[in-house]
Amino acid sequence: MGRRKKKAVKPWCWYCNRDFDDEKVLTYHQKAKHFKCHICHKKLYTAPGLAIHCSQVHKETITSVPNALPNRDNLEIEIFGMEGIPEADRISHELQIRGRYHLSWQAQGQFCVTV
């Protein structure tokens, strides 16, 4: 019996916790949902970029990332795709996903040991 391969974690949006099949689709999602100017609808690359755009172009201050979870709406953190995600949040997400994977194996009656 061979060893099981470790599955790579799918790309996911730090702002809303949504999973994606491809990192390119994740970046499109972030630009459309989280980094889009609510005034001129320009799609930017990062949350700090959106904040700078709104203050310089529209003379307006935004206080949080649009459409983000309440504890993940910080404008200071520069995230693009999977780059820049805080390490603690990345590890927590991976453990959560692996936990779901192990629970699904247990539900199917397979023997599983988590370490």
Backbone as numpy.savetxt, mean C-alpha at the origin, in Angstrom:
# Nx Ny Nz CAx CAy CAz Cx Cy Cz
9.58 -35.98 0.30 8.73 -34.80 0.30 9.62 -33.56 0.30
9.40 -32.66 -0.63 10.24 -31.49 -0.78 9.77 -30.33 0.08
10.59 -29.31 0.10 10.26 -28.10 0.84 9.29 -27.26 0.04
8.45 -26.57 0.75 7.54 -25.64 0.08 8.26 -24.36 -0.25
7.95 -23.82 -1.42 8.53 -22.55 -1.83 7.82 -21.42 -1.09
8.58 -20.42 -0.70 8.00 -19.25 -0.07 7.35 -18.40 -1.16
6.07 -18.11 -1.01 5.38 -17.29 -1.99 5.75 -15.82 -1.80
5.99 -15.13 -2.88 6.25 -13.69 -2.79 4.94 -12.97 -2.47
5.04 -11.98 -1.62 3.86 -11.21 -1.25 3.48 -10.31 -2.42
2.20 -10.28 -2.75 1.72 -9.44 -3.85 1.90 -7.97 -3.50
2.07 -7.12 -4.50 2.13 -5.68 -4.23 0.82 -5.23 -3.57
0.93 -4.29 -2.64 -0.26 -3.80 -1.94 -0.11 -2.31 -1.64
-1.23 -1.64 -1.56 -1.24 -0.20 -1.31 -1.18 0.05 0.19
-0.18 0.77 0.63 -0.02 1.09 2.04 -1.15 1.98 2.52
-1.65 2.83 1.66 -2.67 3.81 2.06 -4.04 3.18 2.32
-4.43 2.17 1.53 -5.78 1.60 1.68 -5.79 0.08 1.88
-4.60 -0.55 1.91 -4.46 -1.99 2.16 -5.01 -2.88 1.05
-5.14 -2.37 -0.15 -5.65 -3.16 -1.26 -4.50 -3.91 -1.94
-4.74 -5.17 -2.29 -3.74 -6.00 -2.96 -3.85 -5.88 -4.48
-2.70 -6.03 -5.17 -2.65 -5.94 -6.63 -1.81 -7.08 -7.17
-2.06 -7.45 -8.41 -1.29 -8.51 -9.06 0.04 -8.00 -9.59
0.13 -6.70 -9.85 1.28 -6.13 -10.52 1.60 -4.77 -9.89
2.89 -4.46 -9.73 3.27 -3.19 -9.12 2.93 -1.99 -10.02
2.89 -2.21 -11.33 2.51 -1.14 -12.25 1.06 -0.72 -12.02
0.19 -1.70 -11.81 -1.22 -1.40 -11.53 -1.33 -0.69 -10.18
-0.49 -1.07 -9.21 -0.47 -0.41 -7.91 -0.13 1.07 -8.06
0.88 1.39 -8.87 1.26 2.79 -9.05 0.15 3.58 -9.75
-0.53 2.97 -10.72 -1.68 3.63 -11.35 -2.76 3.92 -10.31
-3.02 2.95 -9.45 -4.03 3.10 -8.40 -3.65 4.25 -7.47
-2.39 4.29 -7.03 -1.96 5.34 -6.10 -2.10 6.71 -6.74
-1.70 6.84 -8.01 -1.82 8.13 -8.68 -3.27 8.54 -8.85
-4.15 7.59 -9.12 -5.56 7.91 -9.36 -6.36 8.14 -8.08
-6.05 7.40 -7.03 -6.86 7.46 -5.80 -6.24 8.28 -4.69
-4.92 8.28 -4.58 -4.29 8.91 -3.42 -3.46 10.14 -3.75
-2.96 10.25 -4.98 -2.08 11.36 -5.33 -2.69 12.27 -6.39
-4.02 12.33 -6.48 -4.70 13.12 -7.49 -5.19 14.43 -6.87
-4.86 15.54 -7.51 -5.28 16.86 -7.03 -6.81 16.99 -7.16
-7.44 17.39 -6.07 -8.90 17.50 -6.07 -9.39 18.76 -6.79
-8.48 19.66 -7.14 -8.87 20.89 -7.82 -8.71 20.76 -9.34
-7.51 20.41 -9.79 -7.24 20.35 -11.23 -7.14 18.92 -11.76
-7.26 17.93 -10.86 -7.24 16.50 -11.21 -5.91 16.01 -11.78
-4.84 16.76 -11.53 -3.51 16.31 -11.96 -3.10 15.12 -11.09
-2.52 14.09 -11.73 -2.05 12.91 -11.01 -0.56 13.05 -10.74
-0.21 13.04 -9.46 1.19 13.18 -9.08 1.76 11.84 -8.64
3.05 11.81 -8.32 3.73 10.55 -8.03 3.80 10.18 -6.55
3.74 11.18 -5.66 3.83 10.90 -4.22 2.91 11.84 -3.44
2.65 11.49 -2.19 1.82 12.34 -1.32 2.51 13.67 -1.03
3.82 13.67 -0.70 4.47 14.97 -0.51 4.43 15.83 -1.79
4.52 15.18 -2.95 4.41 15.91 -4.22 3.04 16.54 -4.38
2.00 15.83 -3.96 0.63 16.36 -4.00 0.50 17.56 -3.08
1.06 17.46 -1.88 0.99 18.57 -0.92 1.70 19.81 -1.45
2.88 19.62 -2.04 3.64 20.74 -2.61 2.87 21.35 -3.78
2.32 20.51 -4.66 1.54 20.98 -5.81 0.37 21.85 -5.34
-0.39 21.35 -4.37 -1.58 22.08 -3.89 -1.19 23.42 -3.25
-0.09 23.44 -2.51 0.30 24.69 -1.86 0.88 25.70 -2.85
1.68 25.24 -3.81 2.31 26.17 -4.75 1.38 26.62 -5.87
0.61 25.69 -6.42 -0.22 26.01 -7.58 -1.56 26.60 -7.16
-2.19 26.00 -6.15 -3.55 26.42 -5.77 -3.59 27.21 -4.48
-2.45 27.42 -3.82 -2.36 28.15 -2.55 -3.30 27.55 -1.51
-3.36 26.22 -1.49 -4.23 25.51 -0.56 -3.41 24.45 0.17
-3.70 24.27 1.45 -2.98 23.28 2.25 -3.85 22.05 2.43
-3.30 20.90 2.11 -4.03 19.66 2.39 -3.40 19.03 3.64
-4.24 18.38 4.45 -3.77 17.86 5.73 -3.59 16.35 5.75
-4.13 15.66 4.76 -4.02 14.20 4.74 -4.08 13.68 3.31
-3.66 12.43 3.15 -3.70 11.78 1.84 -5.15 11.40 1.53
-5.67 11.76 0.36 -7.05 11.41 0.01 -7.27 9.90 -0.04
-8.44 9.47 0.40 -8.90 8.07 0.33 -7.99 7.09 1.06
-7.30 7.56 2.09 -6.41 6.68 2.86 -7.08 6.27 4.16
-6.62 5.15 4.71 -7.10 4.72 6.02 -6.71 5.78 7.05
-7.50 5.91 8.13 -7.24 6.97 9.11 -5.82 7.00 9.68
-5.22 5.86 9.92 -3.88 5.84 10.49 -2.77 5.84 9.44
-3.15 5.96 8.17 -2.16 5.92 7.07 -2.28 7.12 6.13
-2.70 8.24 6.65 -2.92 9.42 5.81 -1.84 10.49 5.96
-0.67 10.09 6.43 0.44 10.99 6.68 1.05 11.48 5.36
1.13 12.79 5.21 1.70 13.38 4.00 3.23 13.39 3.99
3.84 13.14 5.14 5.30 13.20 5.25 6.00 11.98 4.65
5.31 10.83 4.65 5.93 9.60 4.19 5.88 9.54 2.67
7.05 9.38 2.05 7.12 9.35 0.58 7.10 7.90 0.09
5.95 7.50 -0.43 5.76 6.13 -0.92 5.40 6.18 -2.39
6.05 5.34 -3.18 5.72 5.20 -4.60 5.72 3.71 -4.91
4.57 3.15 -5.20 4.47 1.71 -5.40 4.74 1.02 -4.08
5.72 0.13 -4.07 6.11 -0.58 -2.84 7.32 0.07 -2.17
7.89 1.08 -2.81 9.06 1.76 -2.26 8.66 2.76 -1.19
9.37 2.74 -0.07 9.14 3.73 0.98 8.16 3.30 2.06
7.60 2.10 1.94 6.67 1.61 2.97 7.46 1.40 4.25
6.97 1.91 5.39 7.69 1.70 6.65 7.89 0.21 6.92
9.09 -0.15 7.37 9.48 -1.54 7.57 8.52 -2.28 8.49
8.12 -1.65 9.58 7.22 -2.31 10.54 5.88 -2.65 9.88
5.36 -1.76 9.05 4.09 -2.01 8.36 4.24 -3.10 7.30
5.39 -3.13 6.62 5.63 -4.17 5.61 5.67 -5.55 6.26
6.40 -5.66 7.36 6.50 -6.94 8.07 5.14 -7.35 8.61
4.41 -6.41 9.19 3.09 -6.71 9.73 2.15 -7.23 8.65
2.20 -6.61 7.47 1.35 -7.04 6.36 1.74 -8.45 5.89
3.03 -8.71 5.78 3.47 -10.04 5.35 3.04 -11.11 6.34
3.17 -10.83 7.64 2.74 -11.80 8.65 1.23 -12.03 8.59
0.50 -10.96 8.35 -0.96 -11.07 8.22 -1.33 -11.93 7.02
-0.69 -11.72 5.88 -0.95 -12.49 4.67 -0.56 -13.94 4.87
0.61 -14.19 5.42 1.06 -15.56 5.67 0.15 -16.26 6.66
-0.37 -15.52 7.64 -1.31 -16.09 8.59 -2.57 -16.55 7.90
-3.09 -15.75 6.96 -4.27 -16.14 6.19 -3.97 -17.38 5.36
-2.76 -17.45 4.79 -2.36 -18.58 3.96 -2.33 -19.86 4.80
-1.74 -19.77 5.98 -1.66 -20.95 6.86 -3.05 -21.36 7.35
-3.90 -20.37 7.65 -5.25 -20.70 8.09 -6.04 -21.39 6.98
-5.82 -20.98 5.73 -6.54 -21.62 4.63 -6.08 -23.07 4.47
-4.79 -23.35 4.68 -4.28 -24.72 4.61 -4.88 -25.56 5.74
-4.99 -24.98 6.92 -5.56 -25.71 8.06 -7.03 -26.00 7.81
-7.75 -25.07 7.20 -9.17 -25.25 6.92 -9.38 -26.39 5.92
-8.41 -26.63 5.05 -8.51 -27.70 4.06 -8.10 -29.05 4.64
-7.75 -29.08 5.94 -7.39 -30.33 6.57 -5.93 -30.71 6.40
-5.11 -29.78 5.93 -3.69 -30.06 5.76 -2.97 -29.81 7.08
-1.92 -30.55 7.33 -1.11 -30.33 8.52 -0.18 -29.17 8.27
-0.14 -28.23 9.21 0.67 -27.04 8.99 1.29 -26.60 10.33
2.56 -26.28 10.31 3.23 -25.79 11.51 3.79 -24.42 11.18
3.41 -23.42 11.98 3.96 -22.08 11.77 5.02 -21.83 12.81
6.11 -21.22 12.37 7.22 -20.95 13.28 7.34 -19.47 13.47
